[in-house]
Tab-separated table of C-alpha atoms and ligand atoms in Angstrom:
chain	number	residue	atom	x	y	z
A	1	MET	CA	0.000	0.000	0.000
A	2	LYS	CA	1.192	3.494	-0.835
A	3	LYS	CA	2.196	5.561	2.165
A	4	SER	CA	0.183	8.712	2.819
A	5	ASN	CA	1.609	11.896	4.241
A	6	SER	CA	0.297	11.083	7.701
A	7	ASP	CA	1.987	7.658	7.505
A	8	TYR	CA	5.294	9.387	6.817
A	9	PHE	CA	4.769	11.781	9.691
A	10	ALA	CA	3.701	9.048	12.118
A	11	GLU	CA	6.793	7.030	11.216
A	12	ALA	CA	9.037	10.083	11.597
A	13	SER	CA	7.518	10.908	14.978
A	14	GLN	CA	8.521	7.466	16.253
A	15	ALA	CA	12.169	8.100	15.465
A	16	ILE	CA	12.691	11.868	15.483
A	17	VAL	CA	11.628	14.301	18.211
A	18	GLY	CA	8.287	15.726	17.079
A	19	GLY	CA	8.916	14.175	13.666
A	20	VAL	CA	11.078	17.134	12.589
A	21	ASN	CA	14.737	18.093	12.783
A	22	SER	CA	14.020	21.780	13.308
A	23	PRO	CA	10.966	22.997	15.238
A	24	VAL	CA	9.957	25.597	12.615
A	25	ARG	CA	9.063	22.701	10.321
A	26	ALA	CA	6.380	21.509	12.742
A	27	TRP	CA	2.874	22.813	12.219
A	28	LYS	CA	2.174	23.487	15.888
A	29	SER	CA	0.768	26.967	15.354
A	30	VAL	CA	-1.302	26.216	12.232
A	31	GLY	CA	-2.487	22.696	13.096
A	32	GLY	CA	-2.231	19.504	11.060
A	33	ASN	CA	0.808	17.485	10.031
A	34	PRO	CA	3.764	18.913	8.144
A	35	VAL	CA	3.751	17.957	4.474
A	36	PHE	CA	6.650	15.712	3.510
A	37	VAL	CA	8.633	16.824	0.497
A	38	ARG	CA	9.934	14.569	-2.250
A	39	ARG	CA	11.741	17.039	-4.481
A	40	ALA	CA	11.844	20.602	-5.768
A	41	LYS	CA	12.812	22.378	-8.982
A	42	GLY	CA	12.904	26.103	-9.738
A	43	SER	CA	10.033	27.853	-7.948
A	44	LYS	CA	8.135	24.600	-7.366
A	45	ILE	CA	8.185	22.102	-4.545
A	46	TYR	CA	6.539	18.646	-4.721
A	47	ASP	CA	5.172	16.627	-1.830
A	48	VAL	CA	5.298	12.850	-1.412
A	49	SER	CA	1.969	12.466	-3.230
A	50	GLY	CA	3.354	14.385	-6.215
A	51	LYS	CA	1.306	17.560	-5.628
A	52	GLU	CA	2.996	20.728	-6.889
A	53	TYR	CA	3.215	23.971	-4.930
A	54	ILE	CA	4.706	27.384	-5.666
A	55	ASP	CA	7.331	27.722	-2.955
A	56	TYR	CA	7.658	30.943	-0.941
A	57	VAL	CA	9.723	29.361	1.850
A	58	LEU	CA	12.743	28.417	-0.279
A	59	SER	CA	14.276	26.391	2.547
A	60	TRP	CA	13.787	29.479	4.770
A	61	GLY	CA	15.708	31.747	2.451
A	62	PRO	CA	18.732	30.067	0.852
A	63	MET	CA	17.324	29.077	-2.542
A	64	ILE	CA	17.420	32.478	-4.227
A	65	LEU	CA	18.198	30.889	-7.611
A	66	GLY	CA	15.277	28.513	-7.207
A	67	HIS	CA	15.646	24.824	-6.365
A	68	ALA	CA	18.099	22.503	-8.103
A	69	HIS	CA	19.621	25.146	-10.362
A	70	SER	CA	21.374	23.123	-13.063
A	71	LYS	CA	24.761	24.846	-12.671
A	72	VAL	CA	24.792	24.370	-8.903
A	73	THR	CA	23.621	20.775	-9.142
A	74	THR	CA	26.193	19.844	-11.772
A	75	ALA	CA	29.011	21.486	-9.822
A	76	VAL	CA	28.111	19.640	-6.614
A	77	CYS	CA	27.697	16.260	-8.339
A	78	ASN	CA	31.086	16.552	-10.011
A	79	LYS	CA	32.727	17.688	-6.785
A	80	ALA	CA	31.271	14.791	-4.791
A	81	LYS	CA	33.202	12.357	-6.973
A	82	GLU	CA	36.455	13.921	-5.742
A	83	GLY	CA	35.695	13.283	-2.082
A	84	ALA	CA	33.313	14.902	0.369
A	85	SER	CA	35.636	16.144	3.106
A	86	PHE	CA	39.362	16.178	3.822
A	87	GLY	CA	39.898	18.083	7.060
A	88	ALA	CA	42.686	19.974	5.295
A	89	PRO	CA	42.595	23.284	3.454
A	90	THR	CA	41.276	23.461	-0.115
A	91	HIS	CA	41.543	26.313	-2.622
A	92	ALA	CA	37.741	26.589	-2.863
A	93	GLU	CA	37.711	28.022	0.687
A	94	THR	CA	40.052	30.816	-0.393
A	95	GLN	CA	37.935	31.494	-3.471
A	96	MET	CA	34.835	31.677	-1.290
A	97	ALA	CA	36.441	34.048	1.230
A	98	LYS	CA	37.764	36.293	-1.545
A	99	LEU	CA	34.419	36.414	-3.309
A	100	ILE	CA	32.590	37.328	-0.090
A	101	SER	CA	35.169	40.012	0.839
A	102	GLU	CA	34.825	41.461	-2.633
A	103	ALA	CA	31.054	41.607	-2.271
A	104	ILE	CA	31.050	42.797	1.356
A	105	PRO	CA	34.221	44.872	1.913
A	106	SER	CA	33.702	45.188	5.707
A	107	MET	CA	34.442	41.446	5.875
A	108	GLU	CA	38.217	41.820	5.602
A	109	LEU	CA	38.998	38.391	7.050
A	110	LEU	CA	36.644	35.430	7.239
A	111	ARG	CA	36.054	32.127	8.916
A	112	MET	CA	33.624	29.602	7.444
A	113	THR	CA	31.343	27.521	9.652
A	114	SER	CA	28.676	24.909	8.969
A	115	SER	CA	25.667	26.941	10.130
A	116	GLY	CA	24.477	30.454	10.843
A	117	THR	CA	24.252	29.520	14.515
A	118	GLU	CA	27.971	28.807	14.653
A	119	ALA	CA	28.697	32.079	12.876
A	120	THR	CA	26.773	34.219	15.392
A	121	MET	CA	28.058	32.185	18.334
A	122	THR	CA	31.600	32.783	17.116
A	123	ALA	CA	30.947	36.487	16.553
A	124	ILE	CA	29.757	36.869	20.153
A	125	ARG	CA	32.715	34.974	21.611
A	126	LEU	CA	35.079	36.973	19.458
A	127	ALA	CA	33.514	40.291	20.537
A	128	ARG	CA	33.814	39.252	24.173
A	129	GLY	CA	37.409	38.129	23.715
A	130	PHE	CA	38.318	41.283	21.826
A	131	THR	CA	36.726	43.775	24.225
A	132	GLY	CA	37.236	41.877	27.486
A	133	ARG	CA	33.569	42.631	28.291
A	134	ASP	CA	30.807	40.115	29.066
A	135	MET	CA	27.456	41.745	28.323
A	136	ILE	CA	25.819	41.754	24.903
A	137	ALA	CA	22.650	43.298	23.544
A	138	LYS	CA	20.203	42.080	20.920
A	139	PHE	CA	16.709	43.050	19.853
A	140	ASP	CA	13.361	41.451	20.739
A	141	GLY	CA	12.130	39.210	17.945
A	142	CYS	CA	15.485	38.962	16.191
A	143	TYR	CA	16.742	35.407	15.869
A	144	HIS	CA	20.439	34.695	15.686
A	145	GLY	CA	20.518	30.913	15.832
A	146	HIS	CA	20.146	28.847	18.963
A	147	ALA	CA	23.324	29.556	20.954
A	148	ASP	CA	22.657	30.111	24.667
A	149	SER	CA	23.515	33.818	24.836
A	150	LEU	CA	21.291	34.657	21.880
A	151	LEU	CA	18.173	32.667	22.650
A	152	ILE	CA	16.671	35.425	24.767
A	153	LYS	CA	13.375	36.953	23.530
A	154	ALA	CA	14.283	35.474	20.184
A	155	GLY	CA	12.215	35.293	17.022
A	156	SER	CA	11.460	32.463	14.581
A	157	GLY	CA	10.236	29.218	16.170
A	158	VAL	CA	10.610	30.711	19.625
A	159	VAL	CA	7.874	33.292	18.915
A	160	THR	CA	5.793	30.817	16.933
A	161	LEU	CA	5.743	28.358	19.816
A	162	GLY	CA	5.345	31.128	22.409
A	163	ILE	CA	8.482	30.159	24.344
A	164	PRO	CA	9.775	33.239	26.241
A	165	GLY	CA	13.287	32.001	26.889
A	166	SER	CA	14.447	28.426	26.992
A	167	PRO	CA	15.007	26.052	29.878
A	168	GLY	CA	18.586	24.853	29.773
A	169	ILE	CA	20.038	28.349	29.491
A	170	PRO	CA	21.560	29.261	32.869
A	171	ALA	CA	20.038	32.421	34.388
A	172	GLU	CA	23.572	33.683	35.051
A	173	LEU	CA	24.257	33.608	31.334
A	174	ALA	CA	20.858	35.026	30.310
A	175	ARG	CA	21.510	37.991	32.613
A	176	LEU	CA	24.423	38.986	30.396
A	177	THR	CA	22.122	39.420	27.389
A	178	LEU	CA	20.109	42.596	27.137
A	179	SER	CA	17.174	42.446	24.727
A	180	LEU	CA	15.860	45.781	23.453
A	181	PRO	CA	12.808	46.665	21.371
A	182	TYR	CA	13.618	46.787	17.635
A	183	ASN	CA	13.502	50.216	16.020
A	184	ASP	CA	13.428	51.987	19.404
A	185	ILE	CA	16.163	54.607	19.329
A	186	ASP	CA	15.338	55.911	22.839
A	187	ALA	CA	15.664	52.468	24.407
A	188	LEU	CA	18.928	51.979	22.565
A	189	GLN	CA	20.278	55.322	23.766
A	190	LYS	CA	19.277	54.533	27.374
A	191	ALA	CA	20.870	51.078	27.204
A	192	THR	CA	24.179	52.396	25.910
A	193	ASP	CA	24.128	55.283	28.423
A	194	ARG	CA	23.724	52.791	31.215
A	195	TYR	CA	25.703	49.765	30.018
A	196	GLY	CA	27.909	51.202	27.261
A	197	SER	CA	31.206	50.361	28.942
A	198	ARG	CA	30.063	46.799	29.807
A	199	LEU	CA	28.715	45.767	26.401
A	200	ALA	CA	30.973	43.631	24.225
A	201	ALA	CA	28.618	43.564	21.257
A	202	ILE	CA	25.256	44.540	19.882
A	203	ILE	CA	23.895	42.118	17.322
A	204	VAL	CA	21.064	42.979	14.952
A	205	GLU	CA	19.241	41.692	11.904
A	206	PRO	CA	19.543	44.830	9.750
A	207	VAL	CA	16.204	43.858	8.220
A	208	ALA	CA	14.395	41.683	10.737
A	209	GLY	CA	13.046	38.499	9.199
A	210	ASN	CA	12.324	36.291	12.171
A	211	MET	CA	9.282	38.025	13.684
A	212	GLY	CA	7.927	38.297	10.182
A	213	VAL	CA	9.574	40.936	8.014
A	214	VAL	CA	10.199	44.186	9.872
A	215	PRO	CA	12.294	46.826	8.124
A	216	PRO	CA	14.593	49.125	10.088
A	217	GLN	CA	13.077	52.586	10.504
A	218	LYS	CA	14.908	55.622	9.261
A	219	GLY	CA	17.841	56.422	11.530
A	220	PHE	CA	17.734	53.238	13.620
A	221	LEU	CA	20.773	51.480	12.168
A	222	GLU	CA	22.623	54.782	11.780
A	223	LYS	CA	22.106	55.501	15.496
A	224	LEU	CA	23.168	51.966	16.330
A	225	ARG	CA	26.415	52.436	14.403
A	226	GLU	CA	27.027	55.786	16.066
A	227	LEU	CA	26.424	54.572	19.629
A	228	THR	CA	28.402	51.344	19.275
A	229	ALA	CA	31.383	53.224	17.820
A	230	LYS	CA	31.226	55.797	20.588
A	231	ASN	CA	31.195	53.149	23.324
A	232	GLY	CA	33.720	50.722	21.834
A	233	ILE	CA	31.004	48.094	21.333
A	234	VAL	CA	31.437	45.588	18.504
A	235	LEU	CA	28.532	46.014	16.083
A	236	ILE	CA	27.472	42.700	14.552
A	237	PHE	CA	25.172	42.606	11.536
A	238	ASP	CA	23.493	39.230	11.322
A	239	GLU	CA	23.021	39.033	7.563
A	240	VAL	CA	22.342	35.296	7.537
A	241	ILE	CA	19.067	36.015	5.699
A	242	THR	CA	19.845	39.363	4.080
A	243	GLY	CA	23.319	38.497	2.756
A	244	PHE	CA	23.060	38.269	-1.061
A	245	ARG	CA	19.258	38.460	-0.913
A	246	PHE	CA	18.991	42.073	-2.130
A	247	THR	CA	22.166	42.510	-4.143
A	248	PHE	CA	25.569	40.912	-4.695
A	249	GLY	CA	26.546	41.767	-1.120
A	250	GLY	CA	24.724	42.503	2.104
A	251	TYR	CA	22.051	44.935	3.223
A	252	GLN	CA	25.006	46.977	4.527
A	253	ASN	CA	26.014	47.679	0.912
A	254	LEU	CA	22.639	49.262	0.233
A	255	ILE	CA	22.599	51.517	3.298
A	256	GLY	CA	26.310	52.308	3.458
A	257	ILE	CA	26.820	51.270	7.071
A	258	LYS	CA	29.882	49.218	8.014
A	259	PRO	CA	29.439	46.861	10.943
A	260	ASP	CA	32.516	45.526	12.750
A	261	LEU	CA	31.509	41.913	12.208
A	262	THR	CA	29.055	40.295	9.806
A	263	CYS	CA	27.471	36.855	9.970
A	264	LEU	CA	26.320	35.036	6.860
A	265	GLY	CA	24.664	31.707	6.119
A	266	LYS	CA	21.715	30.465	4.054
A	267	ILE	CA	22.250	31.851	0.501
A	268	ILE	CA	26.063	31.556	0.616
A	269	GLY	CA	25.721	27.771	0.937
A	270	GLY	CA	23.413	27.370	-2.059
A	271	GLY	CA	21.334	24.912	-0.025
A	272	MET	CA	24.240	23.184	1.725
A	273	PRO	CA	24.883	23.641	5.472
A	274	VAL	CA	27.015	26.752	5.829
A	275	GLY	CA	27.807	29.896	7.768
A	276	ALA	CA	30.498	32.555	7.819
A	277	VAL	CA	31.716	35.208	10.193
A	278	GLY	CA	33.977	38.011	9.096
A	279	GLY	CA	34.881	41.608	9.689
A	280	LYS	CA	37.603	43.955	10.813
A	281	ARG	CA	41.013	42.410	10.539
A	282	GLU	CA	42.094	43.369	14.069
A	283	ILE	CA	39.036	41.673	15.563
A	284	MET	CA	39.132	38.585	13.325
A	285	GLU	CA	42.828	38.040	14.086
A	286	LYS	CA	41.856	37.329	17.697
A	287	LEU	CA	40.508	33.977	16.455
A	288	ALA	CA	42.635	30.830	16.771
A	289	PRO	CA	45.126	30.010	15.345
A	290	THR	CA	46.320	33.659	15.023
A	291	GLY	CA	44.685	34.647	18.301
A	292	ASP	CA	43.520	32.986	21.476
A	293	VAL	CA	39.743	32.978	20.996
A	294	TYR	CA	38.981	29.376	20.158
A	295	GLN	CA	36.612	28.249	17.428
A	296	ALA	CA	36.715	25.177	15.219
A	297	GLY	CA	34.721	22.849	12.980
A	298	THR	CA	35.420	19.408	11.497
A	299	LEU	CA	33.320	20.188	8.426
A	300	SER	CA	33.905	23.960	8.265
A	301	GLY	CA	34.650	25.084	4.709
A	302	ASN	CA	33.423	21.701	3.504
A	303	PRO	CA	34.279	21.162	-0.188
A	304	LEU	CA	30.696	20.393	-1.242
A	305	ALA	CA	29.302	23.372	0.659
A	306	MET	CA	31.973	25.659	-0.835
A	307	CYS	CA	31.205	24.301	-4.276
A	308	ALA	CA	27.438	24.916	-3.994
A	309	GLY	CA	28.073	28.323	-2.440
A	310	LEU	CA	30.602	29.430	-5.040
A	311	ALA	CA	28.378	28.332	-7.900
A	312	THR	CA	25.461	30.229	-6.349
A	313	LEU	CA	27.381	33.425	-5.594
A	314	ASN	CA	29.016	33.467	-9.031
A	315	ILE	CA	25.573	33.290	-10.634
A	316	ILE	CA	24.226	36.024	-8.342
A	317	LYS	CA	27.177	38.183	-9.368
A	318	THR	CA	25.976	38.033	-12.969
A	319	LYS	CA	22.460	38.980	-11.856
A	320	ILE	CA	23.124	42.288	-10.118
A	321	ASN	CA	20.844	43.991	-12.621
A	322	SER	CA	18.079	41.413	-12.170
A	323	PHE	CA	17.463	42.204	-8.508
A	324	SER	CA	15.170	45.115	-9.327
A	325	ALA	CA	12.957	42.804	-11.408
A	326	LEU	CA	12.858	40.384	-8.474
A	327	ASP	CA	11.852	43.246	-6.178
A	328	ASP	CA	9.188	44.367	-8.651
A	329	LYS	CA	7.706	40.867	-8.780
A	330	THR	CA	7.529	40.771	-4.996
A	331	ASN	CA	6.024	44.220	-4.877
A	332	ARG	CA	3.336	43.347	-7.383
A	333	LEU	CA	2.475	40.180	-5.458
A	334	CYS	CA	2.128	42.123	-2.211
A	335	THR	CA	0.167	44.997	-3.748
A	336	GLU	CA	-2.337	42.697	-5.444
A	337	ILE	CA	-2.777	40.581	-2.325
A	338	LYS	CA	-3.339	43.690	-0.263
A	339	GLY	CA	-6.041	44.742	-2.737
A	340	LEU	CA	-7.764	41.364	-2.415
A	341	PHE	CA	-7.777	41.616	1.381
A	342	SER	CA	-9.172	45.105	1.303
A	343	THR	CA	-11.962	44.091	-1.131
A	344	LYS	CA	-12.831	41.259	1.223
A	345	GLY	CA	-12.655	43.605	4.236
A	346	ILE	CA	-9.997	41.612	6.110
A	347	ALA	CA	-7.291	43.618	7.865
A	348	VAL	CA	-3.768	42.974	6.638
A	349	CYS	CA	-0.456	44.745	7.004
A	350	ILE	CA	2.079	43.579	4.430
A	351	ASN	CA	5.710	44.373	5.152
A	352	CYS	CA	7.708	43.947	1.969
A	353	VAL	CA	11.446	44.580	1.707
A	354	HIS	CA	12.899	43.786	-1.710
A	355	SER	CA	12.186	40.036	-2.162
A	356	MET	CA	11.077	39.355	1.431
A	357	PHE	CA	7.535	39.807	2.694
A	358	THR	CA	5.141	39.003	5.510
A	359	MET	CA	1.371	39.384	5.523
A	360	PHE	CA	0.463	40.248	9.098
A	361	PHE	CA	-3.187	39.548	9.880
A	362	GLN	CA	-3.878	42.915	11.462
A	363	GLN	CA	-4.214	46.604	10.621
A	364	GLY	CA	-0.570	47.425	11.400
A	365	PRO	CA	1.806	49.131	11.350
A	366	VAL	CA	4.224	46.400	12.427
A	367	TYR	CA	7.595	47.804	13.462
A	368	ASP	CA	8.704	45.570	16.351
A	369	LEU	CA	7.901	42.328	18.167
A	370	ASN	CA	5.038	43.793	20.226
A	371	THR	CA	3.255	45.142	17.181
A	372	ALA	CA	3.908	41.893	15.244
A	373	ARG	CA	2.305	39.934	18.073
A	374	LYS	CA	-1.014	41.768	17.576
A	375	SER	CA	-1.660	39.604	14.509
A	376	ASP	CA	-4.633	37.247	14.322
A	377	THR	CA	-2.769	33.942	14.253
A	378	VAL	CA	-5.996	31.911	14.076
A	379	MET	CA	-6.968	33.704	10.877
A	380	PHE	CA	-3.423	33.249	9.592
A	381	ALA	CA	-3.666	29.490	10.187
A	382	ARG	CA	-6.875	29.305	8.135
A	383	PHE	CA	-5.286	31.353	5.366
A	384	PHE	CA	-2.178	29.139	5.416
A	385	HIS	CA	-4.233	25.965	4.953
A	386	GLY	CA	-6.365	27.557	2.242
A	387	MET	CA	-3.309	28.654	0.294
A	388	LEU	CA	-1.733	25.233	0.682
A	389	LYS	CA	-4.838	23.569	-0.697
A	390	ASN	CA	-4.620	25.948	-3.659
A	391	GLY	CA	-0.990	25.026	-4.343
A	392	ILE	CA	0.885	27.759	-2.487
A	393	TRP	CA	3.645	26.805	-0.041
A	394	LEU	CA	3.969	29.379	2.758
A	395	ALA	CA	5.862	29.184	6.049
A	396	PRO	CA	3.635	27.557	8.693
A	397	SER	CA	3.834	30.579	10.994
A	398	GLN	CA	2.643	34.172	11.086
A	399	PHE	CA	6.077	35.210	12.331
A	400	GLU	CA	8.264	34.208	9.402
A	401	ALA	CA	9.372	35.796	6.149
A	402	GLY	CA	8.223	34.775	2.689
A	403	PHE	CA	10.836	34.763	-0.076
A	404	LEU	CA	10.871	34.973	-3.857
A	405	SER	CA	13.587	33.537	-6.085
A	406	PHE	CA	14.882	34.424	-9.525
A	407	ALA	CA	13.008	31.315	-10.696
A	408	HIS	CA	9.578	32.725	-9.798
A	409	THR	CA	7.800	33.730	-12.995
A	410	LYS	CA	5.008	36.171	-13.755
A	411	LYS	CA	2.793	33.112	-14.177
A	412	ASP	CA	3.698	31.962	-10.651
A	413	ILE	CA	2.711	35.351	-9.289
A	414	ASP	CA	-0.578	35.318	-11.252
A	415	LYS	CA	-1.350	31.831	-9.944
A	416	THR	CA	-0.556	32.919	-6.391
A	417	ILE	CA	-2.850	35.937	-6.623
A	418	ASP	CA	-5.584	33.686	-8.004
A	419	ALA	CA	-5.045	31.182	-5.169
A	420	CYS	CA	-5.225	34.019	-2.665
A	421	SER	CA	-8.493	35.212	-4.149
A	422	LYS	CA	-9.966	31.682	-3.880
A	423	THR	CA	-8.652	31.287	-0.333
A	424	LEU	CA	-10.118	34.580	0.814
A	425	LYS	CA	-13.570	33.600	-0.547
A	426	ASN	CA	-13.717	30.795	1.987
A	427	LEU	CA	-11.973	32.514	4.886
B	1	PLP	C1	18.566	31.185	10.038
B	1	PLP	C2	19.201	32.259	10.817
B	1	PLP	C3	20.279	32.012	11.680
B	1	PLP	C4	20.749	30.625	12.017
B	1	PLP	O1	21.260	29.941	10.938
B	1	PLP	P1	21.296	28.323	11.005
B	1	PLP	O2	22.033	27.945	9.769
B	1	PLP	O3	19.862	27.896	11.020
B	1	PLP	O4	22.003	27.943	12.240
B	1	PLP	C5	20.911	33.083	12.260
B	1	PLP	N1	20.500	34.340	12.038
B	1	PLP	C6	19.468	34.618	11.228
B	1	PLP	C7	19.074	36.031	10.988
B	1	PLP	C8	18.758	33.580	10.617
B	1	PLP	O5	17.687	33.857	9.878
């Protein structure tokens, strides 16, 4: 007998905690069982029954070229035949570091990791080692991976599941992390007035994507740069989502602000597990083996990950002029959807930044975690299931970003608008 989706999930749940290897893949907040995927190509993803969906999750951001891009796939397949990992340096790592430095000049020296979590964890340790200070600050609703110091009032699955902090993180450690409201310049000023000389680092998503999409308000990041510089605090831009999503480079390229350290992940791995931390030479040189701040990784700079990443970044480099078309597509999608909601008389606030978007089920505006939380998550859940039925793959949470890829066509957008119209009829 052919296995159904619920058979797959039941079997997974016997062997894997909650049936998933990352909690955001569970459907806790929308109800039902996660759909198991068989394969994906371009803008489409296919479940185990063969049903096709237009994918706006894109593996939570990485697949900006669309799934299984032929050049990336061919490069990885060929590379695999030469061996998967050596635990010794390869030239591809140098090529990767040079390409990233070229795209993001503030990243003068780099270290590759196998995940975004390792990159941010390393950035924090490095900032502490460099400054000799212990405290750090972050912003409510920003997610920087699941390292202990950063999992305080975090976004992503933590907001979705309504977990305030996490058991297992010692209170002594949590006390060293200050979490401030996003976009609140006054709170930032007060925090640096009070703790400026004790803060090793302030880490921020320059465009927040893990409480749903929340753009930085005018002056917020500028003030952050000014206050961190003034107080000798290491400014860390977590560009794990935004790196190479808006241009060949980071969001920092677009706004002309240079952080001291930058974290990357997602897109730079082309779908393979990857992360990178880089920044000012004098800070980066504190890392072992040049310095005494320890960090390591058996699979860091893995040949297959470098290969997928290099292929992806080299293609993006040729597409610098295509980003505006990608933005336009996203804009049109959001504008038309907003129109449909307003015709139907359902409140929606759509935050759209280049090729990232979130439809918040509320009037808005949404500019921080508290305002994001005002959304009608029950209504969102119904919308999510309606869209899914109509062939649209959205993140199973109100508090996540949607993404477009270069592979999304005008026809995909038309189909999505049509699916939205059908979904709203029955909402
Ligand atoms: C996904 C993400 C991370 C963590 O990356 P992983 O590869 O999942 O460990 C860190 N920061 C931001 C902004 C992210 O979106």
